[in-house]
Amino acid sequence: VAHANFHEPETVLSLAWCPQKLHLLAAGLSGGHVVIWDCRSPAMPICNFCPHMRAPIQNLTWIDPISLAVAQGEGFALHLDSGKLSRLHGNSGSAKNVDCNCSGVCMIPGAVAAVWNNGKLRLRSLPFETTKGAKDPRLRTKNRPSTLLQ
């Protein structure tokens, strides 16, 4: 990925334009990173998150200008302003109990649709709460997204 500092090159697997802020572009990478650029000044990404695991980001979509739904592992929503995560799988337990992976995500009116590799479709109504606890320690940002995503 050009202009992003990673130890090893990563392949872009998914891209998403923010419909509410057309200057924002998010990329899901093969090494598990989510990178966000402000296309008005694309020299460097404005945010770099490693939100869940080092698994590829197969698909992502904007929920709103400060949240992304991400198809990786059990699937989650990444809240850029707080750095917190929300599971898309619902209340089915921890990741250890989930025997399938999120294969794709998209927005539908009033909900996030998530498709799983076992063929199930799950809908999470909006808005939904973030998971318990503080900011996920695996989240890393280059800058403060709350000020950059305005």
CSV table of N, CA and C in Angstrom, one decimal:
chain,number,residue,atom,x,y,z
A,1,VAL,N,0.9,-1.2,0.0
A,1,VAL,CA,0.0,0.0,0.0
A,1,VAL,C,0.9,1.2,0.0
A,2,ALA,N,0.7,2.1,-1.0
A,2,ALA,CA,1.5,3.3,-1.1
A,2,ALA,C,1.2,4.2,0.1
A,3,HIS,N,2.3,4.8,0.6
A,3,HIS,CA,2.2,5.9,1.6
A,3,HIS,C,1.8,5.4,3.0
A,4,ALA,N,1.8,4.1,3.2
A,4,ALA,CA,1.5,3.6,4.6
A,4,ALA,C,2.7,2.8,5.0
A,5,ASN,N,3.2,3.1,6.2
A,5,ASN,CA,4.4,2.4,6.7
A,5,ASN,C,4.1,1.1,7.4
A,6,PHE,N,4.3,0.0,6.7
A,6,PHE,CA,4.1,-1.3,7.3
A,6,PHE,C,5.4,-2.1,7.2
A,7,HIS,N,5.6,-3.0,8.1
A,7,HIS,CA,6.9,-3.8,8.1
A,7,HIS,C,7.0,-4.6,6.8
A,8,GLU,N,5.8,-5.2,6.3
A,8,GLU,CA,5.8,-6.0,5.1
A,8,GLU,C,4.7,-5.4,4.2
A,9,PRO,N,4.9,-5.5,2.9
A,9,PRO,CA,3.9,-5.0,2.0
A,9,PRO,C,2.5,-5.7,2.2
A,10,GLU,N,1.4,-5.0,2.1
A,10,GLU,CA,0.1,-5.6,2.3
A,10,GLU,C,-0.7,-5.3,1.0
A,11,THR,N,-1.6,-6.2,0.6
A,11,THR,CA,-2.4,-6.1,-0.5
A,11,THR,C,-3.7,-5.5,-0.1
A,12,VAL,N,-4.2,-4.6,-0.9
A,12,VAL,CA,-5.6,-4.0,-0.7
A,12,VAL,C,-6.6,-5.0,-1.2
A,13,LEU,N,-7.5,-5.4,-0.3
A,13,LEU,CA,-8.5,-6.4,-0.6
A,13,LEU,C,-9.9,-5.8,-0.8
A,14,SER,N,-10.1,-4.6,-0.1
A,14,SER,CA,-11.4,-4.0,-0.2
A,14,SER,C,-11.3,-2.5,-0.1
A,15,LEU,N,-12.1,-1.7,-0.7
A,15,LEU,CA,-12.2,-0.3,-0.7
A,15,LEU,C,-13.6,0.2,-0.4
A,16,ALA,N,-13.7,1.3,0.3
A,16,ALA,CA,-15.1,1.9,0.6
A,16,ALA,C,-15.0,3.4,0.6
A,17,TRP,N,-15.8,4.1,-0.2
A,17,TRP,CA,-15.9,5.5,-0.1
A,17,TRP,C,-16.9,5.8,1.0
A,18,CYS,N,-16.7,6.9,1.7
A,18,CYS,CA,-17.7,7.3,2.7
A,18,CYS,C,-18.8,8.1,2.0
A,19,PRO,N,-20.1,7.6,2.0
A,19,PRO,CA,-21.1,8.4,1.2
A,19,PRO,C,-21.4,9.7,1.8
A,20,GLN,N,-21.2,9.9,3.1
A,20,GLN,CA,-21.5,11.2,3.8
A,20,GLN,C,-20.4,12.2,3.6
A,21,LYS,N,-19.2,11.7,3.5
A,21,LYS,CA,-18.0,12.5,3.4
A,21,LYS,C,-17.1,11.9,2.2
A,22,LEU,N,-17.4,12.4,1.0
A,22,LEU,CA,-16.8,11.8,-0.2
A,22,LEU,C,-15.3,11.9,-0.2
A,23,HIS,N,-14.7,12.7,0.6
A,23,HIS,CA,-13.2,12.8,0.6
A,23,HIS,C,-12.5,11.6,1.4
A,24,LEU,N,-13.3,10.8,2.1
A,24,LEU,CA,-12.7,9.7,2.9
A,24,LEU,C,-12.8,8.4,2.2
A,25,LEU,N,-11.7,7.7,2.1
A,25,LEU,CA,-11.6,6.4,1.5
A,25,LEU,C,-10.9,5.5,2.5
A,26,ALA,N,-11.6,4.3,2.7
A,26,ALA,CA,-11.1,3.3,3.6
A,26,ALA,C,-10.6,2.1,2.8
A,27,ALA,N,-9.5,1.5,3.2
A,27,ALA,CA,-9.0,0.3,2.6
A,27,ALA,C,-8.9,-0.8,3.6
A,28,GLY,N,-9.3,-2.0,3.3
A,28,GLY,CA,-9.1,-3.2,4.1
A,28,GLY,C,-7.9,-4.0,3.5
A,29,LEU,N,-6.9,-4.3,4.3
A,29,LEU,CA,-5.7,-4.9,3.8
A,29,LEU,C,-5.5,-6.4,4.2
A,30,SER,N,-4.7,-7.0,3.5
A,30,SER,CA,-4.4,-8.5,3.6
A,30,SER,C,-3.9,-8.8,5.0
A,31,GLY,N,-3.2,-7.9,5.6
A,31,GLY,CA,-2.6,-8.2,6.9
A,31,GLY,C,-3.4,-7.8,8.1
A,32,GLY,N,-4.7,-7.4,7.9
A,32,GLY,CA,-5.6,-7.1,8.9
A,32,GLY,C,-5.8,-5.6,9.3
A,33,HIS,N,-5.1,-4.7,8.6
A,33,HIS,CA,-5.2,-3.3,8.8
A,33,HIS,C,-6.3,-2.7,8.1
A,34,VAL,N,-6.9,-1.6,8.7
A,34,VAL,CA,-7.8,-0.7,8.0
A,34,VAL,C,-7.1,0.6,7.9
A,35,VAL,N,-7.0,1.2,6.7
A,35,VAL,CA,-6.3,2.4,6.5
A,35,VAL,C,-7.3,3.4,5.9
A,36,ILE,N,-7.3,4.7,6.4
A,36,ILE,CA,-8.2,5.7,5.9
A,36,ILE,C,-7.4,6.9,5.4
A,37,TRP,N,-7.8,7.3,4.2
A,37,TRP,CA,-7.2,8.5,3.6
A,37,TRP,C,-8.2,9.6,3.4
A,38,ASP,N,-7.7,10.8,3.5
A,38,ASP,CA,-8.5,12.0,3.1
A,38,ASP,C,-8.0,12.3,1.7
A,39,CYS,N,-8.8,12.1,0.7
A,39,CYS,CA,-8.4,12.2,-0.7
A,39,CYS,C,-8.1,13.6,-1.1
A,40,ARG,N,-8.4,14.6,-0.2
A,40,ARG,CA,-8.0,16.0,-0.5
A,40,ARG,C,-6.5,16.2,-0.4
A,41,SER,N,-5.9,15.4,0.5
A,41,SER,CA,-4.4,15.4,0.7
A,41,SER,C,-4.0,14.0,1.0
A,42,PRO,N,-3.9,13.2,-0.1
A,42,PRO,CA,-3.6,11.7,0.0
A,42,PRO,C,-2.2,11.3,0.2
A,43,ALA,N,-1.3,12.2,0.6
A,43,ALA,CA,0.1,11.9,0.7
A,43,ALA,C,0.3,10.8,1.8
A,44,MET,N,-0.4,10.8,2.9
A,44,MET,CA,-0.3,9.9,3.9
A,44,MET,C,-1.7,9.5,4.4
A,45,PRO,N,-1.9,8.3,4.9
A,45,PRO,CA,-3.2,8.0,5.5
A,45,PRO,C,-3.4,8.8,6.8
A,46,ILE,N,-4.7,9.2,7.0
A,46,ILE,CA,-5.0,9.9,8.3
A,46,ILE,C,-5.2,9.0,9.4
A,47,CYS,N,-5.5,7.7,9.2
A,47,CYS,CA,-5.7,6.7,10.3
A,47,CYS,C,-5.3,5.4,9.8
A,48,ASN,N,-4.7,4.6,10.7
A,48,ASN,CA,-4.3,3.2,10.5
A,48,ASN,C,-4.7,2.4,11.7
A,49,PHE,N,-5.6,1.5,11.5
A,49,PHE,CA,-6.1,0.6,12.6
A,49,PHE,C,-5.7,-0.8,12.3
A,50,CYS,N,-5.4,-1.5,13.3
A,50,CYS,CA,-5.3,-3.0,13.3
A,50,CYS,C,-6.3,-3.5,14.3
A,51,PRO,N,-7.6,-3.5,13.8
A,51,PRO,CA,-8.7,-3.6,14.7
A,51,PRO,C,-9.0,-5.0,15.4
A,52,HIS,N,-8.6,-6.1,14.8
A,52,HIS,CA,-9.1,-7.3,15.5
A,52,HIS,C,-8.0,-8.4,15.5
A,53,MET,N,-7.7,-8.9,14.4
A,53,MET,CA,-6.7,-9.9,14.3
A,53,MET,C,-5.9,-9.7,13.0
A,54,ARG,N,-4.9,-10.5,12.8
A,54,ARG,CA,-4.0,-10.3,11.6
A,54,ARG,C,-4.6,-11.0,10.4
A,55,ALA,N,-5.9,-11.2,10.4
A,55,ALA,CA,-6.6,-11.9,9.3
A,55,ALA,C,-7.0,-10.8,8.2
A,56,PRO,N,-7.0,-11.2,7.0
A,56,PRO,CA,-7.4,-10.3,5.9
A,56,PRO,C,-8.7,-9.6,6.1
A,57,ILE,N,-8.8,-8.4,5.7
A,57,ILE,CA,-10.1,-7.6,5.7
A,57,ILE,C,-10.7,-7.9,4.3
A,58,GLN,N,-11.7,-8.8,4.2
A,58,GLN,CA,-12.3,-9.2,3.0
A,58,GLN,C,-13.2,-8.1,2.4
A,59,ASN,N,-13.9,-7.4,3.3
A,59,ASN,CA,-14.9,-6.5,2.9
A,59,ASN,C,-15.1,-5.4,4.0
A,60,LEU,N,-15.4,-4.2,3.6
A,60,LEU,CA,-15.8,-3.2,4.6
A,60,LEU,C,-16.7,-2.2,4.0
A,61,THR,N,-17.5,-1.6,4.8
A,61,THR,CA,-18.5,-0.5,4.4
A,61,THR,C,-18.7,0.5,5.5
A,62,TRP,N,-18.9,1.7,5.1
A,62,TRP,CA,-19.2,2.8,6.0
A,62,TRP,C,-20.6,2.7,6.6
A,63,ILE,N,-20.7,2.7,7.9
A,63,ILE,CA,-22.0,2.8,8.6
A,63,ILE,C,-22.4,4.2,8.6
A,64,ASP,N,-21.5,5.1,9.0
A,64,ASP,CA,-21.8,6.5,9.1
A,64,ASP,C,-20.4,7.2,9.0
A,65,PRO,N,-20.2,8.5,9.1
A,65,PRO,CA,-18.9,9.1,8.9
A,65,PRO,C,-17.8,8.7,9.9
A,66,ILE,N,-18.2,8.1,11.0
A,66,ILE,CA,-17.2,7.7,12.0
A,66,ILE,C,-17.2,6.3,12.4
A,67,SER,N,-17.9,5.4,11.6
A,67,SER,CA,-18.0,4.0,11.9
A,67,SER,C,-17.9,3.2,10.6
A,68,LEU,N,-17.2,2.1,10.7
A,68,LEU,CA,-17.1,1.1,9.6
A,68,LEU,C,-17.5,-0.3,10.0
A,69,ALA,N,-18.2,-1.0,9.1
A,69,ALA,CA,-18.5,-2.4,9.4
A,69,ALA,C,-17.4,-3.2,8.6
A,70,VAL,N,-16.8,-4.2,9.3
A,70,VAL,CA,-15.6,-4.8,8.8
A,70,VAL,C,-15.9,-6.4,8.8
A,71,ALA,N,-15.7,-7.0,7.6
A,71,ALA,CA,-15.8,-8.4,7.5
A,71,ALA,C,-14.4,-9.0,7.7
A,72,GLN,N,-14.2,-9.5,9.0
A,72,GLN,CA,-12.9,-10.1,9.4
A,72,GLN,C,-13.3,-10.9,10.6
A,73,GLY,N,-12.9,-12.2,10.6
A,73,GLY,CA,-13.2,-13.0,11.8
A,73,GLY,C,-14.7,-13.1,12.1
A,74,GLU,N,-15.1,-12.7,13.3
A,74,GLU,CA,-16.5,-12.7,13.7
A,74,GLU,C,-17.2,-11.5,13.2
A,75,GLY,N,-16.6,-10.6,12.5
A,75,GLY,CA,-17.3,-9.4,12.0
A,75,GLY,C,-17.5,-8.4,13.1
A,76,PHE,N,-17.3,-7.1,12.8
A,76,PHE,CA,-17.4,-6.1,13.8
A,76,PHE,C,-17.6,-4.7,13.2
A,77,ALA,N,-18.1,-3.8,14.0
A,77,ALA,CA,-18.2,-2.4,13.6
A,77,ALA,C,-17.0,-1.7,14.4
A,78,LEU,N,-16.3,-0.9,13.7
A,78,LEU,CA,-15.2,-0.1,14.2
A,78,LEU,C,-15.6,1.3,14.4
A,79,HIS,N,-15.7,1.8,15.6
A,79,HIS,CA,-16.1,3.2,15.9
A,79,HIS,C,-14.8,4.1,15.9
A,80,LEU,N,-14.6,4.8,14.9
A,80,LEU,CA,-13.3,5.6,14.7
A,80,LEU,C,-13.1,6.6,15.8
A,81,ASP,N,-14.1,7.3,16.3
A,81,ASP,CA,-13.9,8.3,17.3
A,81,ASP,C,-13.5,7.8,18.6
A,82,SER,N,-14.0,6.6,19.0
A,82,SER,CA,-13.7,6.0,20.4
A,82,SER,C,-12.7,4.9,20.3
A,83,GLY,N,-12.6,4.3,19.1
A,83,GLY,CA,-11.7,3.1,19.0
A,83,GLY,C,-12.3,1.8,19.5
A,84,LYS,N,-13.6,1.9,19.8
A,84,LYS,CA,-14.3,0.7,20.3
A,84,LYS,C,-14.9,-0.2,19.2
A,85,LEU,N,-15.1,-1.4,19.5
A,85,LEU,CA,-15.7,-2.4,18.6
A,85,LEU,C,-17.0,-2.9,19.0
A,86,SER,N,-17.9,-3.2,18.0
A,86,SER,CA,-19.2,-3.8,18.2
A,86,SER,C,-19.2,-5.1,17.4
A,87,ARG,N,-19.6,-6.2,18.0
A,87,ARG,CA,-19.7,-7.4,17.2
A,87,ARG,C,-21.0,-7.4,16.3
A,88,LEU,N,-20.8,-7.9,15.1
A,88,LEU,CA,-21.9,-8.0,14.2
A,88,LEU,C,-22.7,-9.3,14.3
A,89,HIS,N,-22.1,-10.2,15.1
A,89,HIS,CA,-22.7,-11.6,15.2
A,89,HIS,C,-23.8,-11.6,16.3
A,90,GLY,N,-24.0,-10.5,17.0
A,90,GLY,CA,-25.0,-10.4,18.0
A,90,GLY,C,-24.6,-10.9,19.3
A,91,ASN,N,-25.5,-11.5,20.1
A,91,ASN,CA,-25.2,-11.9,21.4
A,91,ASN,C,-24.9,-13.4,21.5
A,92,SER,N,-24.2,-14.0,20.5
A,92,SER,CA,-24.0,-15.4,20.4
A,92,SER,C,-22.8,-15.9,21.2
A,93,GLY,N,-22.2,-15.0,22.0
A,93,GLY,CA,-21.0,-15.4,22.8
A,93,GLY,C,-19.7,-14.9,22.3
A,94,SER,N,-18.7,-15.4,22.8
A,94,SER,CA,-17.4,-14.9,22.5
A,94,SER,C,-16.9,-15.4,21.2
A,95,ALA,N,-15.8,-14.9,20.7
A,95,ALA,CA,-15.2,-15.4,19.4
A,95,ALA,C,-14.9,-16.9,19.5
A,96,LYS,N,-14.6,-17.4,20.7
A,96,LYS,CA,-14.2,-18.8,20.8
A,96,LYS,C,-15.4,-19.7,20.5
A,97,ASN,N,-16.6,-19.2,20.7
A,97,ASN,CA,-17.8,-20.0,20.4
A,97,ASN,C,-18.3,-19.8,19.0
A,98,VAL,N,-17.7,-18.9,18.2
A,98,VAL,CA,-18.2,-18.7,16.9
A,98,VAL,C,-17.4,-19.6,15.9
A,99,ASP,N,-18.1,-20.5,15.2
A,99,ASP,CA,-17.4,-21.5,14.4
A,99,ASP,C,-17.4,-21.1,12.9
A,100,CYS,N,-17.7,-19.8,12.6
A,100,CYS,CA,-17.7,-19.3,11.3
A,100,CYS,C,-17.1,-17.9,11.2
A,101,ASN,N,-16.8,-17.5,10.0
A,101,ASN,CA,-16.2,-16.2,9.8
A,101,ASN,C,-17.1,-15.3,9.0
A,102,CYS,N,-17.0,-14.0,9.3
A,102,CYS,CA,-17.8,-13.0,8.5
A,102,CYS,C,-17.2,-12.9,7.1
A,103,SER,N,-18.0,-13.1,6.1
A,103,SER,CA,-17.5,-13.1,4.7
A,103,SER,C,-17.8,-11.8,4.0
A,104,GLY,N,-18.8,-11.1,4.4
A,104,GLY,CA,-19.2,-9.8,3.8
A,104,GLY,C,-20.1,-9.0,4.6
A,105,VAL,N,-20.0,-7.7,4.4
A,105,VAL,CA,-20.9,-6.7,5.1
A,105,VAL,C,-21.4,-5.7,4.1
A,106,CYS,N,-22.6,-5.2,4.4
A,106,CYS,CA,-23.1,-4.1,3.6
A,106,CYS,C,-24.2,-3.4,4.5
A,107,MET,N,-24.5,-2.1,4.1
A,107,MET,CA,-25.5,-1.3,4.8
A,107,MET,C,-26.9,-1.6,4.0
A,108,ILE,N,-27.9,-1.8,4.8
A,108,ILE,CA,-29.3,-1.7,4.3
A,108,ILE,C,-30.0,-0.7,5.2
A,109,PRO,N,-31.2,-0.2,4.8
A,109,PRO,CA,-31.8,0.8,5.6
A,109,PRO,C,-32.0,0.4,7.0
A,110,GLY,N,-31.4,1.1,7.9
A,110,GLY,CA,-31.6,0.9,9.3
A,110,GLY,C,-30.8,-0.3,10.0
A,111,ALA,N,-29.9,-0.9,9.2
A,111,ALA,CA,-29.2,-2.1,9.7
A,111,ALA,C,-27.9,-2.3,9.0
A,112,VAL,N,-27.0,-3.1,9.6
A,112,VAL,CA,-25.8,-3.7,8.9
A,112,VAL,C,-26.1,-5.1,8.6
A,113,ALA,N,-26.0,-5.6,7.4
A,113,ALA,CA,-26.1,-7.0,7.0
A,113,ALA,C,-24.8,-7.6,7.0
A,114,ALA,N,-24.6,-8.8,7.7
A,114,ALA,CA,-23.4,-9.5,7.7
A,114,ALA,C,-23.7,-10.9,7.2
A,115,VAL,N,-22.9,-11.4,6.3
A,115,VAL,CA,-23.0,-12.8,5.7
A,115,VAL,C,-21.9,-13.6,6.3
A,116,TRP,N,-22.1,-14.8,6.7
A,116,TRP,CA,-21.2,-15.7,7.3
A,116,TRP,C,-20.8,-16.9,6.4
A,117,ASN,N,-19.6,-17.4,6.5
A,117,ASN,CA,-19.2,-18.5,5.6
A,117,ASN,C,-20.0,-19.8,5.8
A,118,ASN,N,-20.9,-19.9,6.8
A,118,ASN,CA,-21.8,-21.0,7.0
A,118,ASN,C,-23.1,-20.8,6.3
A,119,GLY,N,-23.2,-19.7,5.5
A,119,GLY,CA,-24.4,-19.3,4.8
A,119,GLY,C,-25.5,-18.5,5.5
A,120,LYS,N,-25.2,-18.2,6.7
A,120,LYS,CA,-26.2,-17.4,7.5
A,120,LYS,C,-26.1,-15.9,7.2
A,121,LEU,N,-27.2,-15.2,7.3
A,121,LEU,CA,-27.2,-13.8,7.2
A,121,LEU,C,-27.7,-13.2,8.5
A,122,ARG,N,-27.0,-12.3,9.1
A,122,ARG,CA,-27.4,-11.6,10.3
A,122,ARG,C,-27.6,-10.1,10.1
A,123,LEU,N,-28.6,-9.6,10.7
A,123,LEU,CA,-28.9,-8.2,10.6
A,123,LEU,C,-28.7,-7.6,12.0
A,124,ARG,N,-28.0,-6.5,12.1
A,124,ARG,CA,-27.8,-5.7,13.3
A,124,ARG,C,-28.4,-4.4,13.1
A,125,SER,N,-29.5,-4.1,13.8
A,125,SER,CA,-30.2,-2.8,13.7
A,125,SER,C,-29.3,-1.7,14.2
A,126,LEU,N,-29.5,-0.5,13.6
A,126,LEU,CA,-28.7,0.6,14.1
A,126,LEU,C,-29.6,1.5,14.9
A,127,PRO,N,-29.0,2.3,15.9
A,127,PRO,CA,-27.6,2.2,16.3
A,127,PRO,C,-27.5,1.0,17.2
A,128,PHE,N,-26.2,0.5,17.4
A,128,PHE,CA,-26.0,-0.5,18.4
A,128,PHE,C,-24.8,-0.2,19.2
A,129,GLU,N,-24.8,-0.7,20.4
A,129,GLU,CA,-23.8,-0.4,21.4
A,129,GLU,C,-22.5,-1.0,21.1
A,130,THR,N,-21.4,-0.4,21.6
A,130,THR,CA,-20.1,-1.0,21.5
A,130,THR,C,-20.0,-2.0,22.6
A,131,THR,N,-19.0,-2.9,22.4
A,131,THR,CA,-18.7,-4.0,23.4
A,131,THR,C,-18.3,-3.4,24.7
A,132,LYS,N,-18.5,-4.2,25.8
A,132,LYS,CA,-18.1,-3.7,27.1
A,132,LYS,C,-16.6,-3.4,27.2
A,133,GLY,N,-16.3,-2.5,28.1
A,133,GLY,CA,-14.9,-2.3,28.4
A,133,GLY,C,-14.3,-1.1,27.7
A,134,ALA,N,-13.1,-0.9,27.9
A,134,ALA,CA,-12.4,0.3,27.3
A,134,ALA,C,-12.0,0.0,25.8
A,135,LYS,N,-11.3,1.0,25.3
A,135,LYS,CA,-10.8,0.8,23.9
A,135,LYS,C,-10.0,-0.4,23.8
A,136,ASP,N,-10.2,-1.1,22.6
A,136,ASP,CA,-9.5,-2.3,22.3
A,136,ASP,C,-8.0,-2.0,22.2
A,137,PRO,N,-7.1,-2.7,23.0
A,137,PRO,CA,-5.7,-2.4,23.0
A,137,PRO,C,-5.0,-2.7,21.7
A,138,ARG,N,-5.7,-3.5,20.8
A,138,ARG,CA,-5.1,-3.8,19.5
A,138,ARG,C,-5.3,-2.7,18.5
A,139,LEU,N,-6.2,-1.7,18.8
A,139,LEU,CA,-6.4,-0.6,17.9
A,139,LEU,C,-5.2,0.4,18.0
A,140,ARG,N,-4.7,0.7,16.8
A,140,ARG,CA,-3.6,1.7,16.8
A,140,ARG,C,-4.0,2.7,15.8
A,141,THR,N,-3.8,4.0,16.1
A,141,THR,CA,-4.1,5.0,15.2
A,141,THR,C,-2.9,5.9,15.0
A,142,LYS,N,-2.7,6.4,13.8
A,142,LYS,CA,-1.6,7.3,13.5
A,142,LYS,C,-1.9,8.6,14.1
A,143,ASN,N,-3.2,9.1,14.0
A,143,ASN,CA,-3.6,10.4,14.5
A,143,ASN,C,-4.9,10.2,15.2
A,144,ARG,N,-5.4,11.3,15.8
A,144,ARG,CA,-6.7,11.3,16.5
A,144,ARG,C,-7.8,11.4,15.4
A,145,PRO,N,-8.5,10.3,15.2
A,145,PRO,CA,-9.5,10.3,14.1
A,145,PRO,C,-10.7,11.3,14.4
A,146,SER,N,-11.0,11.5,15.6
A,146,SER,CA,-12.2,12.4,15.8
A,146,SER,C,-11.9,13.8,15.3
A,147,THR,N,-10.7,14.2,15.3
A,147,THR,CA,-10.4,15.5,14.7
A,147,THR,C,-10.2,15.5,13.2
A,148,LEU,N,-9.7,14.4,12.7
A,148,LEU,CA,-9.4,14.3,11.3
A,148,LEU,C,-10.6,13.9,10.4
A,149,LEU,N,-11.6,13.3,11.0
A,149,LEU,CA,-12.7,12.8,10.2
A,149,LEU,C,-13.8,13.9,10.0
A,150,GLN,N,-13.5,15.1,10.4
A,150,GLN,CA,-14.5,16.2,10.3
A,150,GLN,C,-14.6,16.8,8.9
